[in-house]
Tab-separated table of C-alpha atoms in Angstrom:
chain	number	residue	atom	x	y	z
A	30	ILE	CA	-54.412	-18.962	46.877
A	31	LYS	CA	-53.190	-16.170	44.614
A	32	PHE	CA	-54.954	-12.820	44.916
A	33	SER	CA	-54.832	-9.864	42.546
A	34	ILE	CA	-54.169	-6.405	43.967
A	35	ALA	CA	-57.868	-5.546	43.904
A	36	LEU	CA	-58.845	-8.678	45.776
A	37	LYS	CA	-56.062	-8.062	48.281
A	38	LEU	CA	-57.361	-4.549	48.918
A	39	ILE	CA	-60.932	-5.802	49.471
A	40	PHE	CA	-59.696	-8.565	51.712
A	41	VAL	CA	-57.544	-6.240	53.801
A	42	VAL	CA	-60.322	-3.611	54.075
A	43	ALA	CA	-62.750	-6.279	55.208
A	44	LEU	CA	-60.300	-7.432	57.862
A	45	VAL	CA	-59.815	-3.862	59.070
A	46	GLU	CA	-63.586	-3.323	59.239
A	47	LEU	CA	-64.001	-6.527	61.162
A	48	ALA	CA	-61.294	-5.468	63.602
A	49	ILE	CA	-62.956	-2.089	64.118
A	50	MET	CA	-66.307	-3.679	64.738
A	51	LEU	CA	-64.806	-6.038	67.290
A	52	VAL	CA	-63.075	-3.162	69.045
A	53	PHE	CA	-66.196	-0.992	69.074
A	54	THR	CA	-68.361	-3.747	70.550
A	55	ARG	CA	-66.014	-3.811	73.526
A	56	VAL	CA	-65.743	-0.043	74.019
A	57	GLU	CA	-68.948	1.152	75.564
A	58	PHE	CA	-67.735	4.746	75.725
A	59	ILE	CA	-67.302	5.010	71.998
A	60	LYS	CA	-70.667	3.421	71.358
A	61	ARG	CA	-72.346	6.353	73.130
A	62	PHE	CA	-70.997	8.734	70.472
A	63	PRO	CA	-71.928	7.547	66.938
A	64	VAL	CA	-70.172	10.466	65.273
A	65	LEU	CA	-66.912	9.646	67.033
A	66	GLU	CA	-67.373	6.042	66.075
A	67	ALA	CA	-67.747	7.008	62.407
A	68	VAL	CA	-64.709	9.318	62.477
A	69	LEU	CA	-62.515	6.666	64.039
A	70	ASP	CA	-63.839	4.095	61.592
A	71	THR	CA	-62.985	6.362	58.646
A	72	ALA	CA	-59.565	7.276	60.040
A	73	ILE	CA	-58.556	3.680	60.636
A	74	LEU	CA	-59.835	2.690	57.210
A	75	GLY	CA	-57.942	5.581	55.510
A	76	ILE	CA	-54.691	4.808	57.308
A	77	SER	CA	-55.058	1.145	56.414
A	78	ILE	CA	-55.649	1.980	52.756
A	79	ILE	CA	-52.628	4.347	52.663
A	80	ILE	CA	-50.370	1.695	54.219
A	81	ILE	CA	-51.716	-0.959	51.859
A	82	PHE	CA	-51.379	1.365	48.834
A	83	TYR	CA	-47.771	2.242	49.736
A	84	TYR	CA	-46.599	-1.348	50.184
A	85	LEU	CA	-48.690	-2.970	47.458
A	86	LEU	CA	-48.693	-0.259	44.752
A	87	ASP	CA	-46.676	2.901	45.283
A	88	ARG	CA	-43.381	1.364	46.405
A	89	PRO	CA	-43.215	-1.344	43.677
A	90	LEU	CA	-44.321	1.077	40.972
A	91	LYS	CA	-41.681	3.610	41.976
A	92	LEU	CA	-39.082	0.825	41.840
A	93	VAL	CA	-40.203	-0.069	38.301
A	94	MET	CA	-40.199	3.623	37.245
A	95	ARG	CA	-36.634	4.109	38.565
A	96	SER	CA	-35.544	1.063	36.597
A	97	ILE	CA	-37.198	2.429	33.435
A	98	SER	CA	-35.369	5.733	33.980
A	99	ASP	CA	-32.053	3.853	34.297
A	100	VAL	CA	-32.760	2.008	31.052
A	101	GLN	CA	-33.452	5.303	29.290
A	102	LYS	CA	-29.995	6.447	30.406
A	103	GLY	CA	-28.436	3.356	28.841
A	104	ASN	CA	-27.944	1.279	31.987
A	105	LEU	CA	-29.011	-2.296	31.252
A	106	ASN	CA	-27.250	-3.863	34.232
A	107	ILE	CA	-30.314	-3.648	36.487
A	108	GLU	CA	-33.027	-5.965	37.804
A	109	VAL	CA	-36.371	-5.204	39.464
A	110	LYS	CA	-36.521	-7.377	42.584
A	111	ILE	CA	-40.250	-7.932	43.195
A	112	ASP	CA	-41.198	-11.522	43.993
A	113	SER	CA	-44.949	-11.088	44.362
A	114	SER	CA	-47.347	-12.984	42.138
A	115	ASP	CA	-49.764	-10.107	41.557
A	116	GLU	CA	-49.922	-7.795	38.537
A	117	ILE	CA	-46.955	-5.752	39.783
A	118	GLY	CA	-44.890	-8.930	40.199
A	119	VAL	CA	-45.850	-10.107	36.687
A	120	LEU	CA	-44.893	-6.669	35.347
A	121	ALA	CA	-41.512	-6.807	37.123
A	122	LYS	CA	-40.739	-10.253	35.717
A	123	ALA	CA	-41.688	-9.125	32.198
A	124	PHE	CA	-39.540	-6.032	32.650
A	125	ASN	CA	-36.550	-8.154	33.754
A	126	ARG	CA	-36.986	-10.451	30.750
A	127	MET	CA	-37.086	-7.413	28.463
A	128	ILE	CA	-33.857	-6.038	30.008
A	129	GLN	CA	-32.161	-9.423	29.549
A	130	ASP	CA	-33.228	-9.484	25.874
A	131	LEU	CA	-31.904	-5.948	25.412
A	132	ARG	CA	-28.576	-6.913	26.995
A	133	GLU	CA	-28.229	-9.869	24.622
A	134	GLN	CA	-29.188	-7.803	21.582
A	135	ARG	CA	-26.778	-5.036	22.528
A	136	SER	CA	-24.025	-7.617	22.983
A	137	GLN	CA	-24.788	-9.015	19.525
A	138	LEU	CA	-24.782	-5.522	18.040
A	139	VAL	CA	-21.454	-4.703	19.695
A	140	ASP	CA	-19.966	-7.980	18.441
A	141	LYS	CA	-21.314	-7.335	14.944
A	142	ALA	CA	-19.975	-3.773	14.910
A	143	TYR	CA	-16.613	-5.045	16.143
A	144	VAL	CA	-16.435	-7.676	13.399
A	145	GLU	CA	-17.513	-5.157	10.752
A	146	SER	CA	-14.852	-2.753	12.002
A	147	ILE	CA	-12.188	-5.465	11.676
A	148	ILE	CA	-13.380	-6.326	8.156
A	149	ALA	CA	-13.392	-2.662	7.144
A	150	TYR	CA	-9.766	-2.159	8.179
A	151	ILE	CA	-8.270	-5.362	6.740
A	152	VAL	CA	-5.593	-4.152	4.315
A	153	GLU	CA	-6.250	-6.950	1.827
A	154	SER	CA	-9.330	-7.044	-0.375
A	155	LEU	CA	-12.116	-9.032	1.340
A	156	ILE	CA	-15.352	-10.081	-0.366
A	157	VAL	CA	-18.155	-12.333	0.905
A	158	VAL	CA	-20.146	-14.001	-1.891
A	159	ASP	CA	-23.467	-15.802	-1.379
A	160	SER	CA	-24.280	-19.258	-2.743
A	161	SER	CA	-25.618	-17.773	-5.983
A	162	GLY	CA	-22.338	-15.946	-6.671
A	163	LEU	CA	-23.513	-12.428	-5.745
A	164	VAL	CA	-21.449	-10.056	-3.624
A	165	LYS	CA	-22.821	-9.676	-0.073
A	166	THR	CA	-20.040	-7.876	1.806
A	167	VAL	CA	-16.966	-5.875	0.778
A	168	ASN	CA	-14.386	-3.983	2.789
A	169	ARG	CA	-12.770	-0.609	2.172
A	170	ALA	CA	-9.662	-2.112	0.538
A	171	THR	CA	-11.831	-3.803	-2.098
A	172	GLN	CA	-13.576	-0.539	-2.954
A	173	GLU	CA	-10.244	1.270	-3.316
A	174	LEU	CA	-8.724	-1.545	-5.387
A	175	LEU	CA	-11.627	-1.910	-7.828
A	176	GLY	CA	-12.680	1.750	-7.921
A	177	TYR	CA	-16.346	1.012	-7.131
A	178	THR	CA	-18.430	2.178	-4.172
A	179	GLU	CA	-19.931	-0.352	-1.772
A	180	ALA	CA	-23.394	0.222	-3.272
A	181	GLU	CA	-22.038	-0.497	-6.764
A	182	LEU	CA	-20.481	-3.789	-5.624
A	183	ILE	CA	-23.212	-5.273	-3.410
A	184	GLY	CA	-25.544	-7.588	-5.346
A	185	GLN	CA	-23.279	-7.837	-8.398
A	186	PRO	CA	-21.932	-11.187	-9.695
A	187	PHE	CA	-18.476	-11.638	-8.189
A	188	GLU	CA	-16.956	-13.041	-11.386
A	189	LYS	CA	-17.895	-9.809	-13.152
A	190	PHE	CA	-14.781	-8.349	-11.510
A	191	LEU	CA	-12.467	-11.222	-12.493
A	192	GLU	CA	-10.539	-11.594	-15.745
A	193	GLU	CA	-10.903	-15.394	-15.543
A	194	GLN	CA	-14.255	-17.159	-15.106
A	195	GLY	CA	-15.055	-20.365	-13.228
A	196	THR	CA	-13.338	-19.437	-9.958
A	197	LEU	CA	-16.474	-19.895	-7.836
A	198	GLU	CA	-17.106	-23.280	-9.416
A	199	VAL	CA	-13.601	-24.386	-8.393
A	200	LEU	CA	-14.140	-23.006	-4.875
A	201	ASN	CA	-17.465	-24.816	-4.424
A	202	ARG	CA	-15.958	-28.050	-5.707
A	203	MET	CA	-12.759	-27.934	-3.644
A	204	GLY	CA	-14.061	-26.134	-0.553
A	205	SER	CA	-11.065	-23.801	-0.433
A	206	VAL	CA	-8.227	-22.478	-2.607
A	207	LYS	CA	-5.026	-20.628	-1.790
A	208	ASP	CA	-2.851	-18.151	-3.712
A	209	LEU	CA	-4.484	-18.430	-7.126
A	210	GLU	CA	-2.826	-15.972	-9.502
A	211	MET	CA	-5.377	-14.054	-11.541
A	212	TYR	CA	-6.520	-10.512	-12.394
A	213	TYR	CA	-9.156	-8.148	-11.047
A	214	LYS	CA	-10.927	-5.895	-13.559
A	215	THR	CA	-11.365	-2.378	-12.184
A	216	LYS	CA	-14.085	0.143	-12.921
A	217	TYR	CA	-11.703	1.953	-15.273
A	218	GLY	CA	-10.687	-1.117	-17.275
A	219	GLU	CA	-7.327	-1.689	-15.557
A	220	LYS	CA	-6.198	-5.264	-14.950
A	221	ILE	CA	-4.667	-5.738	-11.489
A	222	PRO	CA	-2.706	-8.908	-10.683
A	223	ILE	CA	-3.939	-10.527	-7.476
A	224	SER	CA	-3.266	-13.585	-5.349
A	225	LEU	CA	-6.696	-14.991	-4.462
A	226	SER	CA	-7.555	-17.271	-1.544
A	227	GLY	CA	-11.054	-18.343	-0.563
A	228	SER	CA	-13.107	-20.769	1.493
A	229	VAL	CA	-16.739	-21.927	1.576
A	230	MET	CA	-18.477	-21.323	4.926
A	231	LYS	CA	-20.310	-24.533	5.865
A	232	ASP	CA	-22.558	-22.881	8.472
A	233	LYS	CA	-23.636	-19.856	6.424
A	234	ASP	CA	-25.690	-21.270	3.536
A	235	GLY	CA	-22.633	-21.881	1.390
A	236	ALA	CA	-21.351	-18.302	1.480
A	237	ILE	CA	-17.751	-17.871	0.263
A	238	VAL	CA	-15.151	-15.673	1.937
A	239	ILE	CA	-12.527	-14.396	-0.526
A	240	ILE	CA	-9.255	-12.603	0.244
A	241	ALA	CA	-7.329	-11.030	-2.642
A	242	ARG	CA	-3.841	-9.563	-2.326
A	243	ASP	CA	-2.735	-6.790	-4.680
A	244	MET	CA	0.377	-8.182	-6.388
A	245	ARG	CA	1.388	-5.103	-8.408
A	246	GLU	CA	4.175	-4.073	-6.055
A	247	MET	CA	5.399	-7.653	-5.702
A	248	LYS	CA	5.424	-8.064	-9.488
A	249	ARG	CA	7.372	-4.818	-9.806
A	250	LEU	CA	9.968	-5.988	-7.291
A	251	GLU	CA	10.250	-9.381	-8.985
A	252	PHE	CA	10.670	-7.672	-12.333
A	253	GLN	CA	13.385	-5.398	-10.930
A	254	LEU	CA	15.239	-8.370	-9.461
A	255	ILE	CA	15.067	-10.312	-12.733
A	256	ARG	CA	16.166	-7.257	-14.677
A	257	SER	CA	19.131	-6.628	-12.371
A	258	LYS	CA	20.301	-10.227	-12.719
A	259	LYS	CA	19.801	-10.117	-16.471
A	260	LEU	CA	21.692	-6.835	-16.804
A	261	ALA	CA	24.562	-8.201	-14.762
A	262	ALA	CA	24.815	-11.296	-16.967
A	263	ILE	CA	24.549	-9.265	-20.172
A	264	GLY	CA	27.144	-6.820	-18.826
A	265	GLU	CA	29.706	-9.597	-18.437
A	266	LEU	CA	28.908	-10.898	-21.913
A	267	ALA	CA	29.077	-7.386	-23.396
A	268	ALA	CA	32.521	-6.762	-21.923
A	269	GLY	CA	33.877	-9.951	-23.482
A	270	VAL	CA	32.265	-9.256	-26.857
A	271	ALA	CA	33.539	-5.652	-26.901
A	272	HIS	CA	37.127	-6.731	-26.296
A	273	GLU	CA	36.918	-9.447	-28.940
A	274	ILE	CA	35.436	-7.028	-31.518
A	275	ASN	CA	37.922	-4.237	-30.816
A	276	ASN	CA	40.885	-6.338	-31.937
A	277	PRO	CA	39.646	-7.021	-35.492
A	278	LEU	CA	38.331	-3.440	-35.709
A	279	ASN	CA	41.829	-2.117	-35.043
A	280	VAL	CA	43.223	-4.412	-37.755
A	281	ILE	CA	40.551	-3.305	-40.252
A	282	SER	CA	41.063	0.368	-39.414
A	283	GLY	CA	44.857	0.137	-39.758
A	284	ASN	CA	44.785	-1.685	-43.081
A	285	ALA	CA	42.134	0.672	-44.432
A	286	GLU	CA	44.360	3.684	-43.652
A	287	ILE	CA	47.319	2.051	-45.411
A	288	LEU	CA	45.183	1.246	-48.418
A	289	SER	CA	43.885	4.810	-48.568
A	290	LYS	CA	47.422	6.255	-48.508
A	291	GLU	CA	48.924	3.895	-51.118
A	292	SER	CA	46.064	3.923	-53.618
A	293	GLN	CA	45.194	6.887	-55.796
A	294	ASP	CA	42.108	5.194	-57.193
A	295	ARG	CA	39.006	7.282	-56.508
A	296	ASP	CA	36.712	4.255	-56.043
A	297	VAL	CA	39.166	2.670	-53.622
A	298	LYS	CA	39.357	5.860	-51.553
A	299	LEU	CA	35.526	6.047	-51.473
A	300	ALA	CA	35.331	2.409	-50.335
A	301	VAL	CA	37.958	3.045	-47.648
A	302	LYS	CA	35.992	6.074	-46.436
A	303	ILE	CA	32.869	3.934	-46.074
A	304	ILE	CA	34.897	1.253	-44.248
A	305	MET	CA	36.324	3.823	-41.823
A	306	GLU	CA	32.870	5.279	-41.087
A	307	GLN	CA	31.492	1.838	-40.276
A	308	VAL	CA	34.567	1.006	-38.192
A	309	LYS	CA	33.993	4.185	-36.169
A	310	ARG	CA	30.336	3.239	-35.734
A	311	ALA	CA	31.313	-0.263	-34.603
A	312	ALA	CA	33.923	1.242	-32.265
A	313	ALA	CA	31.257	3.533	-30.768
A	314	ILE	CA	29.050	0.506	-30.159
A	315	THR	CA	31.840	-1.430	-28.460
A	316	ASP	CA	32.614	1.651	-26.376
A	317	MET	CA	28.997	1.723	-25.225
A	318	LEU	CA	29.173	-1.995	-24.491
A	319	LEU	CA	32.200	-1.420	-22.295
A	320	GLN	CA	30.516	1.527	-20.628
A	321	PHE	CA	27.434	-0.620	-20.005
A	322	SER	CA	29.463	-3.483	-18.568
A	323	LYS	CA	31.723	-1.419	-16.309
A	324	ARG	CA	28.954	0.304	-14.322
A	325	ARG	CA	31.327	2.845	-12.805
A	326	GLU	CA	30.589	3.831	-9.216
A	327	PRO	CA	29.438	7.479	-9.064
A	328	LYS	CA	31.445	10.117	-7.250
A	329	THR	CA	29.887	10.906	-3.922
A	330	GLU	CA	29.654	14.665	-3.732
A	331	PRO	CA	26.723	17.064	-3.325
A	332	VAL	CA	25.053	17.731	-6.678
A	333	ASP	CA	22.442	20.412	-7.341
A	334	ILE	CA	19.878	18.665	-9.552
A	335	ASN	CA	18.387	21.922	-10.853
A	336	LYS	CA	21.835	23.065	-12.025
A	337	VAL	CA	22.448	19.762	-13.833
A	338	ILE	CA	19.088	20.129	-15.614
A	339	ARG	CA	19.850	23.686	-16.723
A	340	ASP	CA	23.357	22.732	-17.919
A	341	THR	CA	21.928	19.810	-19.911
A	342	LEU	CA	19.328	22.004	-21.583
A	343	LEU	CA	22.115	24.246	-22.917
A	344	LEU	CA	23.473	21.266	-24.881
A	345	LEU	CA	20.108	20.812	-26.617
A	346	GLU	CA	19.283	24.464	-27.200
A	347	TYR	CA	19.921	24.450	-30.970
A	348	GLN	CA	18.175	21.119	-31.663
A	349	VAL	CA	15.146	22.087	-29.593
A	350	ARG	CA	14.773	25.387	-31.442
A	351	LEU	CA	15.246	23.684	-34.806
A	352	GLN	CA	12.442	21.163	-34.167
A	353	ASN	CA	10.014	23.743	-32.737
A	354	ILE	CA	9.839	22.168	-29.280
A	355	ALA	CA	8.655	24.260	-26.334
A	356	ILE	CA	10.313	23.481	-23.015
A	357	THR	CA	8.549	24.272	-19.750
A	358	LYS	CA	10.487	24.097	-16.482
A	359	HIS	CA	8.829	23.714	-13.083
A	360	LEU	CA	11.913	23.407	-10.919
A	361	ASN	CA	11.833	23.570	-7.156
A	362	SER	CA	12.582	27.123	-6.026
A	363	SER	CA	15.329	25.991	-3.655
A	364	SER	CA	18.312	23.875	-4.618
A	365	LEU	CA	17.690	20.125	-4.642
A	366	GLU	CA	20.855	18.349	-3.630
A	367	VAL	CA	21.714	14.670	-3.879
A	368	MET	CA	24.927	12.760	-3.354
A	369	GLY	CA	26.164	11.682	-6.752
A	370	ASP	CA	28.145	12.238	-9.928
A	371	SER	CA	27.026	15.309	-11.875
A	372	GLY	CA	28.605	13.977	-15.094
A	373	GLN	CA	26.743	10.660	-14.911
A	374	LEU	CA	23.464	12.349	-13.999
A	375	GLN	CA	23.869	14.763	-16.902
A	376	GLN	CA	24.367	11.745	-19.165
A	377	VAL	CA	21.052	10.312	-17.937
A	378	PHE	CA	19.156	13.591	-18.361
A	379	LEU	CA	20.642	14.185	-21.809
A	380	ASN	CA	19.699	10.708	-23.006
A	381	ILE	CA	16.105	11.085	-21.846
A	382	MET	CA	15.775	14.585	-23.340
A	383	VAL	CA	17.263	13.481	-26.682
A	384	ASN	CA	14.793	10.582	-26.803
A	385	ALA	CA	11.958	13.025	-26.054
A	386	VAL	CA	13.063	15.400	-28.810
A	387	GLN	CA	13.333	12.533	-31.302
A	388	ALA	CA	9.814	11.391	-30.335
A	389	MET	CA	8.459	14.816	-31.423
A	390	PRO	CA	9.729	15.272	-35.023
A	391	ASN	CA	6.899	17.701	-35.802
A	392	GLY	CA	7.293	19.765	-32.659
A	393	GLY	CA	5.695	19.498	-29.262
A	394	LYS	CA	6.216	20.220	-25.577
A	395	LEU	CA	8.733	18.953	-23.050
A	396	ASN	CA	7.776	19.581	-19.416
A	397	ILE	CA	10.516	19.209	-16.816
A	398	ARG	CA	9.673	19.149	-13.110
A	399	SER	CA	11.744	18.768	-9.966
A	400	TYR	CA	10.492	18.592	-6.387
A	401	VAL	CA	10.954	16.877	-3.043
A	402	GLU	CA	8.675	14.032	-2.006
A	403	GLU	CA	8.332	12.068	1.211
A	404	ILE	CA	7.857	8.313	0.947
A	405	THR	CA	4.460	7.555	2.486
A	406	GLU	CA	3.635	4.254	0.783
A	407	PHE	CA	5.395	0.940	1.266
A	408	GLY	CA	8.936	1.673	2.461
A	409	LYS	CA	8.680	-0.845	5.296
A	410	ARG	CA	10.095	-3.914	3.597
A	411	GLY	CA	13.676	-4.895	3.027
A	412	THR	CA	13.095	-5.081	-0.708
A	413	ASP	CA	12.020	-1.440	-1.016
A	414	ILE	CA	14.524	1.025	-2.466
A	415	PHE	CA	13.398	3.802	-0.124
A	416	LYS	CA	12.215	3.604	3.452
A	417	LEU	CA	9.082	5.072	4.979
A	418	GLY	CA	9.576	8.769	5.730
A	419	ASP	CA	12.603	9.160	3.426
A	420	LYS	CA	12.880	12.409	1.463
A	421	VAL	CA	13.586	11.913	-2.242
A	422	VAL	CA	14.294	14.316	-5.098
A	423	VAL	CA	11.931	13.634	-7.995
A	424	ILE	CA	12.744	14.633	-11.589
A	425	GLU	CA	10.076	14.210	-14.274
A	426	PHE	CA	10.497	14.525	-18.055
A	427	GLU	CA	7.113	14.602	-19.793
A	428	ASP	CA	6.863	14.861	-23.585
A	429	THR	CA	3.921	15.065	-25.975
A	430	GLY	CA	5.459	12.682	-28.477
A	431	GLU	CA	4.359	9.455	-30.056
A	432	GLY	CA	4.358	7.491	-26.833
A	433	ILE	CA	5.474	3.931	-26.199
A	434	PRO	CA	3.220	0.907	-26.857
A	435	GLU	CA	2.198	-0.943	-23.701
A	436	GLU	CA	3.848	-4.188	-24.803
A	437	LYS	CA	7.215	-2.399	-25.092
A	438	LEU	CA	7.143	-0.571	-21.762
A	439	GLU	CA	8.467	-3.504	-19.754
A	440	LYS	CA	11.438	-3.871	-22.113
A	441	ILE	CA	12.343	-0.205	-22.411
A	442	PHE	CA	15.371	-0.487	-20.073
A	443	ASP	CA	16.558	-3.840	-21.459
A	444	PRO	CA	19.924	-3.795	-23.238
A	445	PHE	CA	19.777	-3.984	-27.043
A	446	PHE	CA	16.065	-3.145	-27.050
A	447	SER	CA	15.207	-0.002	-29.014
A	448	THR	CA	12.106	1.566	-30.484
A	449	LYS	CA	14.261	3.290	-33.128
A	450	GLU	CA	15.336	1.692	-36.387
A	451	GLN	CA	18.968	2.800	-36.029
A	452	GLY	CA	19.178	2.507	-32.238
A	453	ILE	CA	21.326	-0.145	-30.555
A	454	GLY	CA	19.287	-0.144	-27.339
A	455	LEU	CA	21.955	0.646	-24.760
A	456	GLY	CA	21.213	4.286	-23.870
A	457	LEU	CA	18.354	3.680	-21.446
A	458	SER	CA	20.023	0.554	-20.074
A	459	ILE	CA	23.039	2.663	-19.162
A	460	CYS	CA	20.729	5.294	-17.648
A	461	HIS	CA	19.053	2.608	-15.538
A	462	GLY	CA	22.449	1.397	-14.320
A	463	ILE	CA	23.580	4.915	-13.395
A	464	ILE	CA	20.410	5.686	-11.411
A	465	GLU	CA	20.590	2.286	-9.706
A	466	ALA	CA	24.207	3.035	-8.729
A	467	HIS	CA	22.946	6.311	-7.195
A	468	GLN	CA	20.555	4.263	-4.974
A	469	GLY	CA	17.613	5.673	-6.913
A	470	SER	CA	14.835	4.495	-9.199
A	471	ILE	CA	13.761	5.261	-12.765
A	472	GLU	CA	10.462	4.366	-14.384
A	473	VAL	CA	8.439	5.324	-17.430
A	474	ARG	CA	4.714	5.856	-17.913
A	475	SER	CA	3.326	6.063	-21.388
A	476	LYS	CA	0.502	5.257	-23.769
A	477	LEU	CA	0.643	5.165	-27.531
A	478	ARG	CA	0.068	8.630	-29.054
A	479	GLU	CA	-0.183	10.176	-25.571
A	480	GLY	CA	3.467	10.950	-24.927
A	481	ALA	CA	5.795	9.515	-22.297
A	482	THR	CA	6.918	10.518	-18.806
A	483	PHE	CA	10.226	9.406	-17.303
A	484	ILE	CA	10.324	9.665	-13.500
A	485	ILE	CA	13.615	9.575	-11.601
A	486	LYS	CA	13.826	9.443	-7.798
A	487	LEU	CA	17.082	10.000	-5.924
A	488	PRO	CA	17.742	10.122	-2.165
A	489	ALA	CA	17.801	13.726	-0.965
A	490	ILE	CA	20.749	14.813	1.162
A	491	LYS	CA	19.745	14.683	4.804
A	492	LYS	CA	20.066	17.821	6.910
A	493	GLU	CA	22.669	16.271	9.179
A	494	MET	CA	24.805	15.510	6.099
A	495	GLN	CA	24.460	19.106	4.896
A	496	ASN	CA	25.413	20.462	8.330
A	497	GLY	CA	28.294	18.010	8.613
């Protein structure tokens, strides 16, 4: 029979009373004093109640209260050990079940937080899309790549951020895809090449997990490799062509001089003059072809970049003043030294400055900057020019000229490509070769009618080299 606490108390009190009555019936002395009998009766009853209250109520309740206090402090590894079947026992069992539920929920929360932390720090773009094609989850890399905040991405159609449509349809049909080449569309209208892989989750209502890798750096490296191979092949061809052209040019030049000396005819002399001018122009082109093909190794000596810039500006002083071009210099206060050939570097700087001046026929501004930069991005792969932590000297030439159309930017360093009507397209190719030979990099940023900026990076001389 199961008794509640109240019934147990009544039962125990009744037993105590019965015991007292039995004792009193046998003690004649006590029966003579009714007051004493009452006092003893009350005392025994009180002591019995206190003992019963302590073991049935106070002790279990204190045990429950201590457990509640432990839970408030964050300790869920506890259990109230009360096996009774009364109200206190039922309360203890309910309390233990509650603690077990809390432990499981906390474990789930910890696991969820751990997974979310992993997702947040994945370096590739990660997006989870629901079965209707709406974005459910994005990581930090996705926000940085697309330029949107998490709130701006969640709930939006995933294909809104893709240049090509129909990707989700392919994913749902095939179940998974790997390394699809396509483009993300950023918040600012930029198209970013990506390699997209994705898979449909069978146990999550058809949700799709998508990983996208930013391919801009890889495309740049591929482009550099292709360009280097192409320049090498063209260089060999150019050397052969230059030698073959020089021979007939010498014959033409020699015969033209003889004809000019022997003939007194004015028209003949004028024709010979024109021939000689064109021969000189052709000779200059072949000379540039030879220069392009030879790719002379630079001299390895310390070169002060700021000094080379100032010396180059002196060569353009008259032309700059004539075309009303303002030059602003922001050169590093201390000397910036690299190992290289001052003559070759001056050739590069002069070519870029001349191009800038020619791009501003009606005047403008040419900003020249030099500073030291530490490589903090990439620099860990074998294909990178610079390594992580390397110090490089950066030289920037920024003009306010006509700019370069986007479709021509990728070809700007190609041989025989020129944006000028009379240009032969070898100047910047030679510049690229010189900087490459100096273990550096050269790039251009430009938009039509917004000017152009040429950025050159060269390895700075290390302190141990300077001290040595």
